[in-house]
């Protein structure tokens, strides 16, 4: 796959054109070990890495990002088109489909910089960093003391009534936990994806995933869950807490099956549901 879009020749655009956001998004798809679809190890093998090299990458926080860096260092002439061909050979057509626009955007930005190496307007806009720090209602506008939370709540809008109950039980009781509820705490006008990743990675100790039938159809919930799972493979069981509050007709998501579920929908477990969840969120 050397061409993508109207006039882009991806086979001539170097891999360096992909910025950190694109590389992180690739990691969301390829880092989790998947028994059904090919993961980063298949991609690394197709790139020409040896068994020993691949085994050593397993301890990296993001193996995908690492193999991209090392592939680029080993093969300086590698291109974005070559990367897409490798991903296509691994039969991860979902990755190409979902990230097509982001990759194209990166490549166009790279071509613009090649045509105009000095872009004063971009330099000035990038200096305005304080507003990037003010992403939540109680943030310090100077960016000196960012607001932090005990847990990021991953939910879809149809389950918001349960999120409200969560706020009442965990924030407005003796538990006094601080939850990050996107619709309540995040300032409007911010970039959804970049703000979400900062909140999950840097500002919240844990993430509560409100699992329901509607959750399975939510693109935002899917992104948030996969991003959290990709951060620290060795600490997944500590970071994510799946919660089921009502019966489900659809199958429970396979990527969360290895985690202990906190179930609210069973009568016998309601008595200790909130104290149990609060304890899990209070741990250091």
CSV table of C-alpha atoms in Angstrom, one decimal:
chain,number,residue,atom,x,y,z
A,1,UNK,CA,0.0,0.0,0.0
A,2,UNK,CA,2.0,2.9,-1.3
A,3,UNK,CA,-0.8,5.4,-2.0
A,4,UNK,CA,-3.5,6.6,0.3
A,5,UNK,CA,-5.7,9.6,-0.3
A,6,UNK,CA,-6.0,11.8,-3.4
A,7,UNK,CA,-2.4,12.8,-4.0
A,8,UNK,CA,-0.3,11.2,-1.3
A,9,UNK,CA,2.5,8.8,-2.2
A,10,UNK,CA,3.1,7.2,1.1
A,11,UNK,CA,5.9,5.1,-0.3
A,12,UNK,CA,8.0,8.2,-0.6
A,13,UNK,CA,7.2,9.7,2.8
A,14,UNK,CA,9.6,8.7,5.6
A,15,UNK,CA,8.4,6.9,8.7
A,16,UNK,CA,9.6,9.9,10.7
A,17,UNK,CA,6.5,11.7,9.5
A,18,UNK,CA,4.4,9.9,12.0
A,19,UNK,CA,4.2,11.9,15.3
A,20,UNK,CA,3.9,10.6,18.8
A,21,UNK,CA,0.1,10.7,18.7
A,22,UNK,CA,0.0,8.5,15.7
A,23,UNK,CA,2.5,6.1,17.2
A,24,UNK,CA,0.6,5.9,20.5
A,25,UNK,CA,-2.6,5.2,18.6
A,26,UNK,CA,-0.9,2.4,16.7
A,27,UNK,CA,0.2,1.0,20.1
A,28,UNK,CA,-3.5,1.0,21.3
A,29,UNK,CA,-4.3,-1.5,18.6
A,30,UNK,CA,-1.0,-3.6,18.5
A,31,UNK,CA,0.3,-3.6,22.1
A,32,UNK,CA,-2.4,-5.8,23.7
A,33,UNK,CA,-1.7,-9.5,23.2
A,34,UNK,CA,-4.5,-10.8,21.1
A,35,UNK,CA,-5.3,-14.5,20.5
A,36,UNK,CA,-7.5,-13.8,17.5
A,37,UNK,CA,-5.7,-10.9,15.6
A,38,UNK,CA,-2.1,-10.3,15.0
A,39,UNK,CA,-0.3,-8.0,17.5
A,40,UNK,CA,3.0,-6.1,17.7
A,41,UNK,CA,5.0,-9.3,17.7
A,42,UNK,CA,3.7,-10.4,14.3
A,43,UNK,CA,4.4,-6.9,13.0
A,44,UNK,CA,8.0,-7.0,14.4
A,45,UNK,CA,8.6,-10.3,12.8
A,46,UNK,CA,7.4,-9.0,9.4
A,47,UNK,CA,9.8,-6.0,9.9
A,48,UNK,CA,12.7,-8.5,10.1
A,49,UNK,CA,13.4,-8.5,13.8
A,50,UNK,CA,14.7,-11.8,15.3
A,51,UNK,CA,13.1,-13.9,17.9
A,52,UNK,CA,15.6,-12.7,20.6
A,53,UNK,CA,15.0,-9.1,19.7
A,54,UNK,CA,11.2,-9.6,19.9
A,55,UNK,CA,11.5,-11.3,23.2
A,56,UNK,CA,13.5,-8.4,24.6
A,57,UNK,CA,10.8,-5.9,23.6
A,58,UNK,CA,8.2,-7.6,25.8
A,59,UNK,CA,9.3,-5.6,28.8
A,60,UNK,CA,8.9,-2.3,27.1
A,61,UNK,CA,6.0,0.0,28.2
A,62,UNK,CA,5.0,0.3,24.5
A,63,UNK,CA,6.6,-2.4,22.3
A,64,UNK,CA,5.0,-0.9,19.2
A,65,UNK,CA,6.6,2.5,19.7
A,66,UNK,CA,10.0,0.8,20.4
A,67,UNK,CA,10.0,-1.4,17.3
A,68,UNK,CA,9.0,1.6,15.2
A,69,UNK,CA,12.0,3.6,16.6
A,70,UNK,CA,14.4,0.7,16.1
A,71,UNK,CA,13.1,-0.1,12.7
A,72,UNK,CA,13.6,3.5,11.7
A,73,UNK,CA,17.2,3.4,13.1
A,74,UNK,CA,18.0,0.1,11.4
A,75,UNK,CA,16.4,1.1,8.0
A,76,UNK,CA,16.7,4.9,7.6
A,77,UNK,CA,14.9,4.7,4.2
A,78,UNK,CA,11.8,3.0,5.6
A,79,UNK,CA,8.6,4.7,4.7
A,80,UNK,CA,5.0,5.1,5.9
A,81,UNK,CA,3.9,3.1,2.9
A,82,UNK,CA,6.1,0.2,3.9
A,83,UNK,CA,4.7,0.3,7.5
A,84,UNK,CA,1.2,0.1,6.1
A,85,UNK,CA,2.2,-2.8,3.9
A,86,UNK,CA,3.5,-4.6,6.9
A,87,UNK,CA,0.3,-4.0,8.9
A,88,UNK,CA,-1.7,-5.2,5.9
A,89,UNK,CA,0.4,-8.3,5.7
A,90,UNK,CA,-0.4,-8.9,9.3
A,91,UNK,CA,-4.1,-8.7,8.3
A,92,UNK,CA,-4.8,-5.8,10.7
A,93,UNK,CA,-7.0,-4.0,8.2
A,94,UNK,CA,-8.9,-2.5,11.2
A,95,UNK,CA,-5.8,-0.5,12.1
A,96,UNK,CA,-5.4,0.9,8.6
A,97,UNK,CA,-9.1,1.7,8.4
A,98,UNK,CA,-9.3,3.4,11.8
A,99,UNK,CA,-6.0,5.3,11.6
A,100,UNK,CA,-6.1,6.2,7.9
A,101,UNK,CA,-7.1,9.9,8.4
A,102,UNK,CA,-4.6,10.4,11.2
A,103,UNK,CA,-1.7,9.0,9.2
A,104,UNK,CA,-2.7,11.0,6.1
A,105,UNK,CA,-2.8,14.1,8.3
A,106,UNK,CA,0.7,13.4,9.6
A,107,UNK,CA,2.0,12.9,6.1
A,108,UNK,CA,0.5,16.1,4.8
A,109,UNK,CA,1.9,18.0,7.7
A,110,UNK,CA,5.3,16.5,6.9
A,111,UNK,CA,5.1,17.6,3.3
A,112,UNK,CA,4.1,21.1,4.4
A,113,UNK,CA,7.2,21.4,6.5
A,114,UNK,CA,9.3,20.2,3.6
A,115,UNK,CA,7.9,22.9,1.4
A,116,UNK,CA,8.1,25.6,4.2
A,117,UNK,CA,10.8,24.7,6.7
A,118,UNK,CA,10.3,27.9,8.7
A,119,UNK,CA,6.7,28.5,9.8
A,120,UNK,CA,6.5,31.3,12.2
A,121,UNK,CA,2.8,31.0,12.9
A,122,UNK,CA,3.2,27.4,14.1
A,123,UNK,CA,6.1,28.3,16.3
A,124,UNK,CA,4.1,31.0,18.0
A,125,UNK,CA,1.0,28.8,18.5
A,126,UNK,CA,3.1,26.0,20.0
A,127,UNK,CA,4.4,28.4,22.7
A,128,UNK,CA,0.9,28.8,24.1
A,129,UNK,CA,1.2,25.8,26.3
A,130,UNK,CA,-0.6,27.0,29.5
A,131,UNK,CA,-4.1,26.5,28.0
A,132,UNK,CA,-3.1,22.8,27.4
A,133,UNK,CA,-2.6,22.4,31.1
A,134,UNK,CA,-6.1,23.9,32.0
A,135,UNK,CA,-8.2,21.0,30.9
A,136,UNK,CA,-10.4,20.5,33.9
A,137,UNK,CA,-12.7,22.8,35.8
A,138,UNK,CA,-10.4,23.1,38.9
A,139,UNK,CA,-7.1,23.2,37.1
A,140,UNK,CA,-4.6,26.0,37.9
A,141,UNK,CA,-4.7,28.2,34.8
A,142,UNK,CA,-0.9,28.7,35.1
A,143,UNK,CA,-0.4,24.9,34.8
A,144,UNK,CA,1.6,24.8,38.0
A,145,UNK,CA,-0.8,22.5,39.9
A,146,UNK,CA,-2.8,20.2,37.6
A,147,UNK,CA,-5.9,18.6,39.1
A,148,UNK,CA,-5.6,14.9,39.9
A,149,UNK,CA,-8.2,12.2,40.5
A,150,UNK,CA,-8.5,8.8,42.2
A,151,UNK,CA,-10.2,7.4,39.2
A,152,UNK,CA,-11.2,8.1,35.6
A,153,UNK,CA,-14.8,7.0,34.9
A,154,UNK,CA,-15.2,5.3,31.4
A,155,UNK,CA,-18.9,5.3,30.5
A,156,UNK,CA,-21.3,5.9,27.7
A,157,UNK,CA,-24.1,8.6,28.0
A,158,UNK,CA,-26.9,6.1,28.4
A,159,UNK,CA,-25.3,4.9,31.6
A,160,UNK,CA,-24.9,8.3,33.1
A,161,UNK,CA,-27.6,7.7,35.7
A,162,UNK,CA,-25.4,5.1,37.3
A,163,UNK,CA,-22.4,7.4,37.1
A,164,UNK,CA,-24.5,9.9,39.1
A,165,UNK,CA,-25.1,7.2,41.7
A,166,UNK,CA,-21.4,6.5,41.8
A,167,UNK,CA,-20.7,10.2,42.5
A,168,UNK,CA,-23.2,10.2,45.4
A,169,UNK,CA,-21.8,7.0,46.9
A,170,UNK,CA,-18.0,7.6,46.4
A,171,UNK,CA,-17.6,11.4,46.5
A,172,UNK,CA,-20.3,12.6,48.8
A,173,UNK,CA,-19.9,10.1,51.6
A,174,UNK,CA,-17.1,9.2,54.1
A,175,UNK,CA,-15.1,7.6,51.2
A,176,UNK,CA,-14.4,11.2,49.9
A,177,UNK,CA,-12.9,9.9,46.6
A,178,UNK,CA,-12.4,12.2,43.7
A,179,UNK,CA,-13.7,10.9,40.4
A,180,UNK,CA,-13.0,12.3,36.9
A,181,UNK,CA,-16.3,12.4,35.1
A,182,UNK,CA,-15.6,13.8,31.6
A,183,UNK,CA,-18.9,15.6,31.1
A,184,UNK,CA,-18.7,17.3,34.5
A,185,UNK,CA,-14.9,17.9,34.9
A,186,UNK,CA,-13.4,18.6,31.5
A,187,UNK,CA,-13.5,22.1,30.1
A,188,UNK,CA,-15.3,22.6,26.7
A,189,UNK,CA,-13.2,23.4,23.6
A,190,UNK,CA,-10.4,20.9,24.3
A,191,UNK,CA,-9.3,18.1,22.0
A,192,UNK,CA,-11.1,15.0,23.2
A,193,UNK,CA,-8.5,12.4,22.3
A,194,UNK,CA,-5.4,14.2,23.6
A,195,UNK,CA,-7.2,15.3,26.8
A,196,UNK,CA,-8.5,11.8,27.5
A,197,UNK,CA,-5.0,10.3,27.2
A,198,UNK,CA,-3.5,12.9,29.6
A,199,UNK,CA,-6.2,12.3,32.1
A,200,UNK,CA,-5.9,8.5,32.1
A,201,UNK,CA,-2.1,8.4,31.9
A,202,UNK,CA,-1.0,11.3,34.1
A,203,UNK,CA,-3.9,12.5,36.3
A,204,UNK,CA,-5.9,9.5,37.4
A,205,UNK,CA,-4.6,6.6,39.6
A,206,UNK,CA,-7.2,4.1,38.2
A,207,UNK,CA,-10.0,3.8,35.7
A,208,UNK,CA,-13.5,2.4,36.4
A,209,UNK,CA,-15.1,0.9,33.3
A,210,UNK,CA,-18.9,0.9,33.4
A,211,UNK,CA,-19.6,-2.1,31.2
A,212,UNK,CA,-23.0,-2.4,29.5
A,213,UNK,CA,-24.4,-3.3,26.1
A,214,UNK,CA,-24.1,0.4,25.0
A,215,UNK,CA,-20.5,0.5,26.2
A,216,UNK,CA,-19.6,-2.1,23.6
A,217,UNK,CA,-20.9,0.2,20.8
A,218,UNK,CA,-19.1,3.3,22.1
A,219,UNK,CA,-16.0,4.4,20.1
A,220,UNK,CA,-14.9,6.7,23.0
A,221,UNK,CA,-15.1,3.9,25.6
A,222,UNK,CA,-13.3,1.5,23.3
A,223,UNK,CA,-10.5,4.1,22.8
A,224,UNK,CA,-10.2,4.8,26.6
A,225,UNK,CA,-10.1,1.2,27.6
A,226,UNK,CA,-7.5,0.2,25.0
A,227,UNK,CA,-5.4,3.2,25.8
A,228,UNK,CA,-5.4,2.3,29.6
A,229,UNK,CA,-4.5,-1.3,28.8
A,230,UNK,CA,-1.6,-0.2,26.5
A,231,UNK,CA,0.0,2.0,29.2
A,232,UNK,CA,1.5,-0.6,31.5
A,233,UNK,CA,0.9,-4.3,30.7
A,234,UNK,CA,2.3,-5.4,34.0
A,235,UNK,CA,-0.1,-3.4,36.0
A,236,UNK,CA,-3.4,-3.9,34.1
A,237,UNK,CA,-5.1,-5.7,37.0
A,238,UNK,CA,-4.3,-2.8,39.3
A,239,UNK,CA,-5.3,0.0,37.0
A,240,UNK,CA,-8.6,-1.0,35.5
A,241,UNK,CA,-11.7,-2.0,37.4
A,242,UNK,CA,-14.7,-3.2,35.3
A,243,UNK,CA,-18.1,-2.6,36.8
A,244,UNK,CA,-21.4,-4.2,35.7
A,245,UNK,CA,-24.5,-2.6,37.1
A,246,UNK,CA,-27.3,-4.2,35.0
A,247,UNK,CA,-27.8,-7.5,33.1
A,248,UNK,CA,-26.2,-7.6,29.6
A,249,UNK,CA,-27.5,-9.3,26.5
A,250,UNK,CA,-24.2,-9.0,24.6
A,251,UNK,CA,-21.0,-10.9,25.4
A,252,UNK,CA,-18.7,-9.4,28.0
A,253,UNK,CA,-15.7,-7.7,26.3
A,254,UNK,CA,-12.8,-10.2,25.9
A,255,UNK,CA,-10.1,-7.6,26.6
A,256,UNK,CA,-11.5,-7.3,30.2
A,257,UNK,CA,-12.0,-10.9,31.0
A,258,UNK,CA,-8.7,-11.3,32.9
A,259,UNK,CA,-9.8,-8.6,35.4
A,260,UNK,CA,-12.0,-9.1,38.5
A,261,UNK,CA,-15.4,-7.6,37.9
A,262,UNK,CA,-17.3,-5.6,40.5
A,263,UNK,CA,-20.9,-6.6,40.0
A,264,UNK,CA,-23.8,-4.4,41.1
A,265,UNK,CA,-26.6,-6.2,39.3
A,266,UNK,CA,-26.6,-9.2,41.6
A,267,UNK,CA,-28.8,-8.8,44.8
A,268,UNK,CA,-26.4,-10.6,47.1
A,269,UNK,CA,-23.4,-8.3,46.1
A,270,UNK,CA,-25.1,-4.9,46.5
A,271,UNK,CA,-24.5,-4.8,50.2
A,272,UNK,CA,-20.7,-4.6,49.9
A,273,UNK,CA,-20.5,-3.2,46.3
A,274,UNK,CA,-19.7,0.4,47.2
A,275,UNK,CA,-17.3,-0.3,50.2
A,276,UNK,CA,-15.5,-2.8,48.0
A,277,UNK,CA,-15.2,-0.5,45.0
A,278,UNK,CA,-14.1,2.4,47.3
A,279,UNK,CA,-11.4,0.3,48.9
A,280,UNK,CA,-10.0,-0.6,45.5
A,281,UNK,CA,-9.9,3.0,44.4
A,282,UNK,CA,-8.3,4.1,47.7
A,283,UNK,CA,-5.3,1.9,47.4
A,284,UNK,CA,-2.0,3.7,46.7
